[in-house]
Amino acid sequence: MSETYIARSSAIAARMLAGEMMVMNSMDSTFFTLNQVATAIWQAADGRTPLREIVRSQICEQFDIDPEQAQTDAAQFVADLSQHGILLVSDQPMRDPHAPEER
Amino acid sequence: MSLLNEMSQKAFDLGVPISVHLDVTYRCNERCVHCYLDHEDHGEMTTAEIKGVLEQLAEAGVFFLTFSGGEVFLRRDFFELLEYARRLLFNVKIKTNAVMIREAEAQRIRALGVDTIQISVYSYRPEVHDAITKLPGSFERTIKAIRFMRDQGLKVTIANVLMTWNLHDSDGLQQLAAELGVHYTLDPTITPMMDGDTSILSLRIPGEELPEVFRNPALVPNMEEFCAPPKPVSEDDLEGYSCSAGHSFCYISPYGDVFPCVQFPLPSGNIRRQKFFEIWNHSPELKEVRSIKAKDLNVCSSCSHVSSCTRCPGLAYMEGSMQGPSSADCEKSYYRTGVPTANMLRNSGRARMTPLVQIQPLPVLA
Ligand code: SF4
Ligand code: SF4
């Protein structure tokens, strides 16, 4: 089975406010807030770690969610965000434009 | 309420500085007749200092960052700062006159994921614009730059300042903006010089001309509601605050001075001597600004306009008291609705107030 790699788009602005991650896409000014689980996936989207691995190591452990359900939810979440140009999705590892300085 | 407004309100309630305006230089290649700045460099923050400030702002929760000046592109390190700001994931807006932006710069701005570029244009007539900027050829260069940026898919806004020199050019300029496929905003604010010199205030349009602006459907789509007499003042109105200045927004000068707003010159600390967080949380000046509710205002608390007035505490401060009325906004309220204001009634018989106008939309919670 091929892996899915996710990276954050370079058009994105993001900041935590009161436990919620605000995300805005400068291309079309769409504005989102991500819940805790989505934030954890988004933060781990470094272009190098396979999505399956992110969900297993970050989500299932941190949030005590059933692994199978978590994988399905994550796939849906990634599909939504990639549709809005917020996450880039590939079957190959990618470079993350924001990795070093993210807060 | 949109999600964005909801989050802005949350930041306001929690006292999080969600939005900051940072001037990186006061130097400029134009010499606009209405400009309130001293363009000499009195020791701007270095590249490293500004990067340090950006880190602190990200830490403090700032999401919306406006880079402005002076002319930002006069700093040779501007792209370095921009890149750094984007790596810290700010939503960035740039205010510029754009005369130094060509195709390559426009491409770079796009690649860095900048949200909006706001560009000062004062007329659709080159001779009027160039007379205001005192830079021959500036109109042509600026419009060319707007095309480059639009072609890159950047969100561009033409920002016009209405003054006596271009009073009747707004419609033509709005049409030009539409032809270029960019947004248009109009700001009739002329502020005194930073050193207190008020001579440029003679450029302000007279209050009697305001109804023409307010009753222009191209500028004010919801005119009837906008110009309706004020609703009765409620208890809640009197518990309300003026604006986001000092609550969820502040201004930082190229020298590191922190103020509640770009139009509110109350020195509240310096980032070269203190951490931003310390200033934001502990500055007595910011605390005072935050404490003022409508019911605490000297004249305005008894004014029928208090709930709908755009009273700017910064302009009020420049007139003598941040708790007082701002005659600019009094004029606006009066000429918008035809209903006299508490300040006018108080002043009737005294010398006529200075005609002064203020419409300054803020990114959040203006
Ligand atoms: S009303 Fe607007 S311009 Fe005036 S101090 Fe408040 S935010 Fe600043
Ligand atoms: S109209 Fe004038 S007096 Fe009335 S609230 Fe506005 S600034 Fe205050």
Tab-separated table of C-alpha atoms and ligand atoms in Angstrom:
chain	number	residue	atom	x	y	z
A	1	MET	CA	0.000	0.000	0.000
A	2	SER	CA	1.411	3.408	-0.928
A	3	GLU	CA	1.957	6.005	1.795
A	4	THR	CA	0.376	9.469	1.988
A	5	TYR	CA	2.623	12.404	2.842
A	6	ILE	CA	1.209	15.753	3.912
A	7	ALA	CA	2.811	19.211	4.031
A	8	ARG	CA	1.468	22.647	4.812
A	9	SER	CA	0.971	24.988	1.861
A	10	SER	CA	3.248	28.038	1.731
A	11	ALA	CA	0.191	30.289	1.308
A	12	ILE	CA	-1.006	29.548	4.832
A	13	ALA	CA	-1.018	31.710	7.938
A	14	ALA	CA	-1.689	30.067	11.275
A	15	ARG	CA	-1.763	30.841	14.979
A	16	MET	CA	-3.144	29.316	18.147
A	17	LEU	CA	-5.838	31.288	19.943
A	18	ALA	CA	-7.293	29.916	23.150
A	19	GLY	CA	-6.504	26.313	22.255
A	20	GLU	CA	-7.791	26.566	18.685
A	21	MET	CA	-5.578	26.817	15.627
A	22	MET	CA	-6.643	29.604	13.281
A	23	VAL	CA	-5.666	28.957	9.689
A	24	MET	CA	-6.040	31.327	6.759
A	25	ASN	CA	-5.244	30.732	3.132
A	26	SER	CA	-3.888	33.882	1.479
A	27	MET	CA	-4.878	32.630	-1.977
A	28	ASP	CA	-8.601	32.878	-1.354
A	29	SER	CA	-8.850	34.279	2.214
A	30	THR	CA	-10.617	31.181	3.495
A	31	PHE	CA	-10.429	31.091	7.271
A	32	PHE	CA	-10.685	27.983	9.432
A	33	THR	CA	-10.201	26.923	12.974
A	34	LEU	CA	-8.923	23.432	13.645
A	35	ASN	CA	-9.898	21.331	16.642
A	36	GLN	CA	-7.233	19.675	18.773
A	37	VAL	CA	-6.989	16.496	16.727
A	38	ALA	CA	-6.865	18.370	13.433
A	39	THR	CA	-4.276	20.748	14.900
A	40	ALA	CA	-2.076	17.835	15.920
A	41	ILE	CA	-2.216	16.403	12.389
A	42	TRP	CA	-1.606	19.823	10.876
A	43	GLN	CA	1.384	20.457	13.119
A	44	ALA	CA	2.885	17.100	12.284
A	45	ALA	CA	2.472	17.678	8.527
A	46	ASP	CA	6.179	17.940	7.799
A	47	GLY	CA	6.075	16.372	4.338
A	48	ARG	CA	8.290	13.523	5.505
A	49	THR	CA	6.270	11.529	8.037
A	50	PRO	CA	3.636	9.292	6.454
A	51	LEU	CA	0.079	10.181	7.487
A	52	ARG	CA	-0.446	6.665	8.855
A	53	GLU	CA	2.532	7.164	11.126
A	54	ILE	CA	1.316	10.610	12.278
A	55	VAL	CA	-2.064	9.218	13.198
A	56	ARG	CA	-0.563	6.216	14.965
A	57	SER	CA	2.082	8.057	16.964
A	58	GLN	CA	0.387	11.418	17.582
A	59	ILE	CA	-3.339	11.000	17.415
A	60	CYS	CA	-4.149	7.570	18.787
A	61	GLU	CA	-1.821	7.962	21.731
A	62	GLN	CA	-2.559	11.580	22.602
A	63	PHE	CA	-6.305	11.448	22.193
A	64	ASP	CA	-7.125	7.841	22.961
A	65	ILE	CA	-9.065	7.271	19.739
A	66	ASP	CA	-9.760	3.932	18.115
A	67	PRO	CA	-6.944	3.462	15.541
A	68	GLU	CA	-9.141	2.469	12.640
A	69	GLN	CA	-11.591	5.297	13.221
A	70	ALA	CA	-8.681	7.702	13.593
A	71	GLN	CA	-7.209	6.668	10.238
A	72	THR	CA	-10.564	7.155	8.494
A	73	ASP	CA	-11.166	10.563	10.149
A	74	ALA	CA	-7.656	11.705	9.332
A	75	ALA	CA	-8.022	10.734	5.688
A	76	GLN	CA	-11.261	12.732	5.509
A	77	PHE	CA	-9.694	15.722	7.243
A	78	VAL	CA	-6.694	15.670	4.915
A	79	ALA	CA	-8.969	15.469	1.882
A	80	ASP	CA	-10.964	18.502	3.130
A	81	LEU	CA	-7.919	20.613	3.837
A	82	SER	CA	-6.190	19.719	0.606
A	83	GLN	CA	-9.328	20.729	-1.257
A	84	HIS	CA	-8.976	24.173	0.309
A	85	GLY	CA	-5.295	24.320	-0.594
A	86	ILE	CA	-4.229	24.223	3.053
A	87	LEU	CA	-2.471	20.862	2.965
A	88	LEU	CA	-0.449	19.474	0.091
A	89	VAL	CA	-0.809	15.744	-0.394
A	90	SER	CA	1.580	13.428	-2.203
A	91	ASP	CA	2.605	9.799	-2.320
A	92	GLN	CA	6.238	10.979	-2.135
A	93	PRO	CA	7.964	12.824	0.736
A	94	MET	CA	7.907	16.649	0.324
A	95	ARG	CA	9.704	19.677	1.692
A	96	ASP	CA	7.839	21.622	4.399
A	97	PRO	CA	8.262	25.375	3.805
A	98	HIS	CA	7.410	26.279	7.404
A	99	ALA	CA	9.123	23.618	9.473
A	100	PRO	CA	11.795	25.439	11.521
A	101	GLU	CA	10.111	28.495	13.028
A	102	GLU	CA	6.571	27.391	13.550
A	103	ARG	CA	4.934	28.466	16.824
B	1	MET	CA	-21.179	36.460	13.112
B	2	SER	CA	-18.514	35.103	10.781
B	3	LEU	CA	-15.913	32.743	12.179
B	4	LEU	CA	-13.252	35.389	11.694
B	5	ASN	CA	-15.258	37.955	13.659
B	6	GLU	CA	-15.895	35.369	16.325
B	7	MET	CA	-12.169	34.740	16.733
B	8	SER	CA	-11.443	38.480	16.697
B	9	GLN	CA	-14.019	38.960	19.450
B	10	LYS	CA	-12.418	36.142	21.415
B	11	ALA	CA	-9.010	37.810	21.095
B	12	PHE	CA	-10.557	41.098	22.240
B	13	ASP	CA	-12.203	39.475	25.276
B	14	LEU	CA	-9.027	37.609	26.228
B	15	GLY	CA	-6.740	40.587	25.572
B	16	VAL	CA	-4.719	38.737	22.939
B	17	PRO	CA	-2.948	41.037	20.432
B	18	ILE	CA	-4.308	39.291	17.371
B	19	SER	CA	-3.306	42.145	15.077
B	20	VAL	CA	-0.205	44.360	14.979
B	21	HIS	CA	0.854	47.176	12.673
B	22	LEU	CA	4.634	47.400	12.377
B	23	ASP	CA	6.303	50.308	10.612
B	24	VAL	CA	9.750	49.151	9.517
B	25	THR	CA	10.941	52.595	8.393
B	26	TYR	CA	9.754	56.185	8.219
B	27	ARG	CA	11.992	56.867	5.207
B	28	CYS	CA	10.125	57.377	1.978
B	29	ASN	CA	10.755	57.993	-1.706
B	30	GLU	CA	7.617	60.108	-1.963
B	31	ARG	CA	6.895	63.350	-0.122
B	32	CYS	CA	3.122	63.320	0.082
B	33	VAL	CA	1.656	66.675	1.011
B	34	HIS	CA	-0.574	65.161	3.699
B	35	CYS	CA	2.017	62.869	5.321
B	36	TYR	CA	2.426	63.219	9.092
B	37	LEU	CA	5.826	61.486	9.337
B	38	ASP	CA	9.370	62.745	9.873
B	39	HIS	CA	11.254	60.869	7.126
B	40	GLU	CA	14.723	61.135	8.703
B	41	ASP	CA	16.119	57.877	10.055
B	42	HIS	CA	16.592	58.326	13.800
B	43	GLY	CA	17.921	54.813	14.416
B	44	GLU	CA	15.613	52.203	12.908
B	45	MET	CA	15.616	48.732	14.365
B	46	THR	CA	18.146	46.451	12.697
B	47	THR	CA	17.273	43.301	10.793
B	48	ALA	CA	18.109	41.180	13.824
B	49	GLU	CA	16.052	43.399	16.122
B	50	ILE	CA	12.987	43.208	13.896
B	51	LYS	CA	13.338	39.451	13.562
B	52	GLY	CA	13.448	39.287	17.362
B	53	VAL	CA	10.292	41.403	17.543
B	54	LEU	CA	8.554	39.126	15.046
B	55	GLU	CA	9.405	36.105	17.168
B	56	GLN	CA	7.976	37.806	20.231
B	57	LEU	CA	4.824	38.771	18.365
B	58	ALA	CA	4.282	35.204	17.172
B	59	GLU	CA	4.760	34.037	20.746
B	60	ALA	CA	2.202	36.573	21.974
B	61	GLY	CA	-0.419	35.242	19.544
B	62	VAL	CA	-0.301	37.870	16.803
B	63	PHE	CA	-1.946	36.513	13.657
B	64	PHE	CA	-2.497	39.583	11.442
B	65	LEU	CA	0.689	41.536	10.768
B	66	THR	CA	0.774	44.729	8.725
B	67	PHE	CA	4.143	45.895	7.427
B	68	SER	CA	4.073	49.593	6.672
B	69	GLY	CA	6.124	52.782	6.782
B	70	GLY	CA	7.413	55.096	5.263
B	71	GLU	CA	8.096	53.028	2.206
B	72	VAL	CA	8.865	49.465	3.276
B	73	PHE	CA	10.848	48.639	0.135
B	74	LEU	CA	13.432	51.297	1.024
B	75	ARG	CA	14.741	48.790	3.553
B	76	ARG	CA	17.201	46.575	1.711
B	77	ASP	CA	16.345	43.756	4.092
B	78	PHE	CA	12.606	44.003	3.528
B	79	PHE	CA	12.280	40.707	1.683
B	80	GLU	CA	14.352	39.028	4.381
B	81	LEU	CA	11.943	40.363	7.013
B	82	LEU	CA	8.960	39.366	4.937
B	83	GLU	CA	10.284	35.873	4.472
B	84	TYR	CA	10.951	35.578	8.181
B	85	ALA	CA	7.452	36.782	9.024
B	86	ARG	CA	5.921	34.229	6.690
B	87	ARG	CA	8.021	31.445	8.163
B	88	LEU	CA	6.538	32.448	11.499
B	89	LEU	CA	3.139	31.962	9.822
B	90	PHE	CA	1.762	35.492	10.156
B	91	ASN	CA	-1.030	36.583	7.856
B	92	VAL	CA	0.827	39.480	6.226
B	93	LYS	CA	-0.483	42.674	4.723
B	94	ILE	CA	1.873	45.203	3.138
B	95	LYS	CA	1.194	48.912	2.746
B	96	THR	CA	3.356	50.503	0.065
B	97	ASN	CA	3.392	53.119	-2.676
B	98	ALA	CA	4.623	50.305	-4.958
B	99	VAL	CA	6.929	52.473	-7.058
B	100	MET	CA	9.801	50.037	-6.414
B	101	ILE	CA	7.788	46.922	-7.281
B	102	ARG	CA	8.414	45.364	-10.667
B	103	GLU	CA	7.551	41.965	-12.018
B	104	ALA	CA	10.278	40.113	-10.106
B	105	GLU	CA	9.239	41.682	-6.783
B	106	ALA	CA	5.573	40.946	-7.475
B	107	GLN	CA	6.453	37.295	-8.111
B	108	ARG	CA	8.419	37.093	-4.900
B	109	ILE	CA	5.611	38.645	-2.879
B	110	ARG	CA	3.192	36.099	-4.312
B	111	ALA	CA	5.559	33.202	-3.652
B	112	LEU	CA	5.841	34.260	-0.014
B	113	GLY	CA	2.087	33.953	0.481
B	114	VAL	CA	1.398	37.583	1.374
B	115	ASP	CA	-2.312	38.120	1.973
B	116	THR	CA	-2.943	41.672	0.771
B	117	ILE	CA	-1.075	44.623	-0.687
B	118	GLN	CA	-2.492	48.050	0.003
B	119	ILE	CA	-1.259	50.735	-2.321
B	120	SER	CA	-1.658	54.479	-1.967
B	121	VAL	CA	-3.105	56.151	-5.061
B	122	TYR	CA	-4.652	59.612	-4.834
B	123	SER	CA	-6.198	60.225	-8.228
B	124	TYR	CA	-6.902	58.740	-11.628
B	125	ARG	CA	-5.153	61.777	-13.091
B	126	PRO	CA	-1.348	61.369	-13.160
B	127	GLU	CA	-0.764	65.092	-12.664
B	128	VAL	CA	-2.885	65.204	-9.486
B	129	HIS	CA	-1.356	62.028	-8.002
B	130	ASP	CA	2.204	63.183	-8.797
B	131	ALA	CA	1.517	66.638	-7.368
B	132	ILE	CA	0.403	65.028	-4.087
B	133	THR	CA	3.348	62.570	-3.885
B	134	LYS	CA	5.810	65.178	-5.218
B	135	LEU	CA	7.481	62.354	-7.148
B	136	PRO	CA	7.237	62.890	-10.913
B	137	GLY	CA	6.255	59.706	-12.731
B	138	SER	CA	5.023	58.027	-9.537
B	139	PHE	CA	1.491	57.480	-10.872
B	140	GLU	CA	2.741	55.575	-13.875
B	141	ARG	CA	5.120	53.434	-11.828
B	142	THR	CA	2.518	52.676	-9.175
B	143	ILE	CA	-0.159	51.677	-11.688
B	144	LYS	CA	2.334	49.485	-13.530
B	145	ALA	CA	3.196	47.766	-10.246
B	146	ILE	CA	-0.499	47.216	-9.521
B	147	ARG	CA	-0.808	45.395	-12.848
B	148	PHE	CA	2.219	43.199	-12.043
B	149	MET	CA	0.738	42.262	-8.707
B	150	ARG	CA	-2.752	41.680	-10.015
B	151	ASP	CA	-1.293	39.422	-12.713
B	152	GLN	CA	0.350	37.381	-9.970
B	153	GLY	CA	-3.077	36.841	-8.439
B	154	LEU	CA	-2.302	39.001	-5.408
B	155	LYS	CA	-5.111	40.747	-3.567
B	156	VAL	CA	-4.529	44.428	-4.186
B	157	THR	CA	-6.356	47.354	-2.623
B	158	ILE	CA	-6.012	50.924	-3.814
B	159	ALA	CA	-6.179	53.185	-0.773
B	160	ASN	CA	-7.071	56.787	-1.414
B	161	VAL	CA	-6.844	59.614	1.086
B	162	LEU	CA	-9.443	62.259	0.474
B	163	MET	CA	-8.201	65.834	0.830
B	164	THR	CA	-8.805	69.226	-0.709
B	165	TRP	CA	-6.444	68.467	-3.613
B	166	ASN	CA	-8.321	65.414	-4.891
B	167	LEU	CA	-11.771	65.987	-3.488
B	168	HIS	CA	-13.557	65.282	-6.767
B	169	ASP	CA	-11.310	62.490	-8.065
B	170	SER	CA	-12.672	59.624	-5.981
B	171	ASP	CA	-15.261	58.353	-8.491
B	172	GLY	CA	-12.711	58.344	-11.315
B	173	LEU	CA	-10.202	56.505	-9.185
B	174	GLN	CA	-12.785	53.982	-8.063
B	175	GLN	CA	-13.538	53.338	-11.714
B	176	LEU	CA	-9.838	52.888	-12.462
B	177	ALA	CA	-9.603	50.368	-9.595
B	178	ALA	CA	-12.528	48.457	-11.105
B	179	GLU	CA	-10.855	48.461	-14.519
B	180	LEU	CA	-7.666	47.153	-12.926
B	181	GLY	CA	-9.670	44.503	-11.081
B	182	VAL	CA	-8.557	45.603	-7.606
B	183	HIS	CA	-10.347	46.813	-4.466
B	184	TYR	CA	-10.781	50.448	-3.566
B	185	THR	CA	-10.944	52.152	-0.166
B	186	LEU	CA	-11.288	55.764	0.745
B	187	ASP	CA	-9.952	57.332	3.907
B	188	PRO	CA	-10.715	60.982	4.606
B	189	THR	CA	-8.280	61.124	7.548
B	190	ILE	CA	-5.588	63.733	7.702
B	191	THR	CA	-3.674	63.449	10.975
B	192	PRO	CA	-1.460	66.134	12.554
B	193	MET	CA	2.318	65.760	12.055
B	194	MET	CA	4.088	63.598	14.621
B	195	ASP	CA	5.781	66.650	16.105
B	196	GLY	CA	2.360	68.198	16.722
B	197	ASP	CA	2.523	70.558	13.735
B	198	THR	CA	-1.054	70.970	12.556
B	199	SER	CA	-0.378	72.890	9.336
B	200	ILE	CA	-1.246	69.914	7.119
B	201	LEU	CA	-4.733	69.877	8.607
B	202	SER	CA	-5.608	72.597	6.110
B	203	LEU	CA	-5.766	69.757	3.551
B	204	ARG	CA	-8.746	68.204	5.309
B	205	ILE	CA	-11.947	68.355	3.383
B	206	PRO	CA	-14.494	70.679	4.962
B	207	GLY	CA	-17.253	68.944	6.940
B	208	GLU	CA	-19.879	70.372	4.601
B	209	GLU	CA	-18.451	68.157	1.850
B	210	LEU	CA	-18.978	64.983	3.897
B	211	PRO	CA	-22.604	64.321	2.925
B	212	GLU	CA	-21.404	63.945	-0.655
B	213	VAL	CA	-19.123	61.115	0.509
B	214	PHE	CA	-21.691	59.488	2.799
B	215	ARG	CA	-24.460	59.635	0.216
B	216	ASN	CA	-22.409	58.166	-2.586
B	217	PRO	CA	-23.905	54.703	-3.176
B	218	ALA	CA	-20.683	53.527	-4.814
B	219	LEU	CA	-18.859	54.124	-1.520
B	220	VAL	CA	-21.645	53.408	0.980
B	221	PRO	CA	-23.846	50.570	-0.267
B	222	ASN	CA	-26.063	50.460	2.861
B	223	MET	CA	-26.577	54.216	2.773
B	224	GLU	CA	-30.016	54.364	4.360
B	225	GLU	CA	-28.978	52.407	7.404
B	226	PHE	CA	-25.635	54.190	7.541
B	227	CYS	CA	-27.240	57.633	7.526
B	228	ALA	CA	-30.177	56.780	9.820
B	229	PRO	CA	-30.524	58.735	13.086
B	230	PRO	CA	-28.886	56.945	16.039
B	231	LYS	CA	-30.869	54.310	17.930
B	232	PRO	CA	-31.633	54.981	21.633
B	233	VAL	CA	-28.583	54.319	23.811
B	234	SER	CA	-28.829	51.142	25.914
B	235	GLU	CA	-27.107	50.017	29.115
B	236	ASP	CA	-25.031	47.597	27.043
B	237	ASP	CA	-23.850	50.429	24.794
B	238	LEU	CA	-22.532	52.284	27.827
B	239	GLU	CA	-20.632	49.175	28.957
B	240	GLY	CA	-18.944	48.928	25.539
B	241	TYR	CA	-15.431	49.909	24.462
B	242	SER	CA	-14.324	52.203	21.641
B	243	CYS	CA	-12.213	50.003	19.385
B	244	SER	CA	-9.563	47.304	19.328
B	245	ALA	CA	-6.634	49.677	20.068
B	246	GLY	CA	-4.777	48.313	23.088
B	247	HIS	CA	-7.283	45.443	23.467
B	248	SER	CA	-6.339	43.187	20.570
B	249	PHE	CA	-4.305	45.539	18.402
B	250	CYS	CA	-1.261	47.758	18.720
B	251	TYR	CA	1.296	49.678	16.719
B	252	ILE	CA	5.105	49.422	16.773
B	253	SER	CA	7.311	52.160	15.294
B	254	PRO	CA	10.632	51.614	13.450
B	255	TYR	CA	12.359	52.648	16.699
B	256	GLY	CA	10.610	49.990	18.746
B	257	ASP	CA	8.103	52.277	20.424
B	258	VAL	CA	4.795	50.632	21.200
B	259	PHE	CA	1.499	52.554	20.954
B	260	PRO	CA	-2.141	51.462	21.236
B	261	CYS	CA	-2.676	52.259	17.542
B	262	VAL	CA	-0.983	53.898	14.596
B	263	GLN	CA	-3.352	56.818	15.161
B	264	PHE	CA	-3.018	56.896	18.948
B	265	PRO	CA	0.418	58.346	19.839
B	266	LEU	CA	0.368	57.442	23.538
B	267	PRO	CA	3.863	56.025	24.272
B	268	SER	CA	3.304	52.713	26.038
B	269	GLY	CA	6.798	51.191	26.131
B	270	ASN	CA	9.823	50.416	23.977
B	271	ILE	CA	10.617	46.990	22.700
B	272	ARG	CA	14.373	47.679	22.810
B	273	ARG	CA	14.171	47.994	26.571
B	274	GLN	CA	11.383	45.579	27.447
B	275	LYS	CA	9.887	42.399	26.088
B	276	PHE	CA	6.744	42.866	24.018
B	277	PHE	CA	4.802	40.615	26.348
B	278	GLU	CA	5.741	42.743	29.331
B	279	ILE	CA	4.615	45.927	27.585
B	280	TRP	CA	1.394	44.347	26.371
B	281	ASN	CA	0.490	42.960	29.772
B	282	HIS	CA	1.869	45.532	32.179
B	283	SER	CA	2.093	48.936	30.513
B	284	PRO	CA	0.046	51.364	32.657
B	285	GLU	CA	-0.864	53.275	29.488
B	286	LEU	CA	-2.326	50.234	27.737
B	287	LYS	CA	-4.117	49.283	30.941
B	288	GLU	CA	-5.685	52.711	31.074
B	289	VAL	CA	-6.774	52.557	27.428
B	290	ARG	CA	-8.357	49.147	28.083
B	291	SER	CA	-10.234	50.341	31.128
B	292	ILE	CA	-12.263	53.040	29.366
B	293	LYS	CA	-15.882	52.145	28.684
B	294	ALA	CA	-18.421	54.362	26.923
B	295	LYS	CA	-19.969	55.290	30.281
B	296	ASP	CA	-16.591	56.742	31.389
B	297	LEU	CA	-16.357	59.196	28.495
B	298	ASN	CA	-16.599	62.842	29.419
B	299	VAL	CA	-18.983	64.219	26.834
B	300	CYS	CA	-19.737	61.202	24.677
B	301	SER	CA	-21.435	59.211	27.479
B	302	SER	CA	-24.337	61.646	27.242
B	303	CYS	CA	-24.374	61.794	23.429
B	304	SER	CA	-27.140	60.153	21.409
B	305	HIS	CA	-24.514	58.969	18.903
B	306	VAL	CA	-22.381	57.091	21.406
B	307	SER	CA	-23.363	53.588	20.246
B	308	SER	CA	-22.904	54.196	16.518
B	309	CYS	CA	-20.198	56.886	16.494
B	310	THR	CA	-16.777	55.939	15.130
B	311	ARG	CA	-15.168	57.999	17.909
B	312	CYS	CA	-11.427	57.406	17.677
B	313	PRO	CA	-9.775	57.529	21.112
B	314	GLY	CA	-6.463	58.265	19.373
B	315	LEU	CA	-7.776	61.403	17.723
B	316	ALA	CA	-9.490	62.331	20.992
B	317	TYR	CA	-6.126	61.903	22.739
B	318	MET	CA	-4.477	64.190	20.181
B	319	GLU	CA	-7.193	66.731	20.930
B	320	GLY	CA	-6.412	66.618	24.635
B	321	SER	CA	-8.053	63.605	26.298
B	322	MET	CA	-8.537	59.972	25.378
B	323	GLN	CA	-11.791	60.088	27.374
B	324	GLY	CA	-13.001	63.093	25.428
B	325	PRO	CA	-14.809	63.493	22.128
B	326	SER	CA	-13.009	63.431	18.804
B	327	SER	CA	-14.309	66.359	16.819
B	328	ALA	CA	-13.475	64.511	13.601
B	329	ASP	CA	-15.977	61.852	14.511
B	330	CYS	CA	-18.468	64.397	15.804
B	331	GLU	CA	-18.477	65.950	12.355
B	332	LYS	CA	-18.871	62.577	10.778
B	333	SER	CA	-21.771	61.594	13.037
B	334	TYR	CA	-23.459	64.931	12.442
B	335	TYR	CA	-23.078	65.032	8.676
B	336	ARG	CA	-23.985	61.356	8.392
B	337	THR	CA	-27.283	61.638	10.268
B	338	GLY	CA	-28.117	65.338	10.549
B	339	VAL	CA	-28.492	64.891	14.330
B	340	PRO	CA	-26.373	67.311	16.426
B	341	THR	CA	-23.824	65.717	18.739
B	342	ALA	CA	-23.302	66.305	22.462
B	343	ASN	CA	-19.982	67.926	21.691
B	344	MET	CA	-21.534	70.329	19.207
B	345	LEU	CA	-24.292	71.272	21.626
B	346	ARG	CA	-21.719	71.839	24.338
B	347	ASN	CA	-19.651	73.951	21.982
B	348	SER	CA	-22.477	75.965	20.480
B	349	GLY	CA	-21.655	79.552	21.063
B	350	ARG	CA	-17.954	78.717	21.254
B	351	ALA	CA	-15.542	78.714	18.361
B	352	ARG	CA	-16.443	76.185	15.677
B	353	MET	CA	-14.614	72.894	16.019
B	354	THR	CA	-11.890	72.005	13.574
B	355	PRO	CA	-13.241	70.085	10.635
B	356	LEU	CA	-11.595	66.713	10.923
B	357	VAL	CA	-12.659	63.363	9.639
B	358	GLN	CA	-11.725	59.862	10.564
B	359	ILE	CA	-12.637	56.661	8.814
B	360	GLN	CA	-9.989	54.061	9.350
B	361	PRO	CA	-11.038	50.480	8.970
B	362	LEU	CA	-8.905	48.095	10.965
B	363	PRO	CA	-8.288	44.552	9.903
B	364	VAL	CA	-10.171	43.350	12.941
B	365	LEU	CA	-12.832	44.842	15.155
B	366	ALA	CA	-12.511	48.439	13.990
C	1	SF4	S1	-10.645	54.109	16.328
C	1	SF4	FE1	-9.329	53.015	14.886
C	1	SF4	S2	-7.719	54.480	14.388
C	1	SF4	FE2	-8.676	55.209	16.278
C	1	SF4	S3	-7.463	54.324	17.939
C	1	SF4	FE3	-9.166	52.931	17.522
C	1	SF4	S4	-8.342	51.416	16.103
C	1	SF4	FE4	-6.971	53.192	16.069
C	2	SF4	S1	-20.559	62.330	18.096
C	2	SF4	FE1	-18.923	63.372	19.216
C	2	SF4	S2	-19.729	63.634	21.261
C	2	SF4	FE2	-21.006	62.112	20.253
C	2	SF4	S3	-20.108	60.120	20.759
C	2	SF4	FE3	-19.165	60.767	18.823
C	2	SF4	S4	-17.291	61.834	19.430
C	2	SF4	FE4	-18.578	61.707	21.239
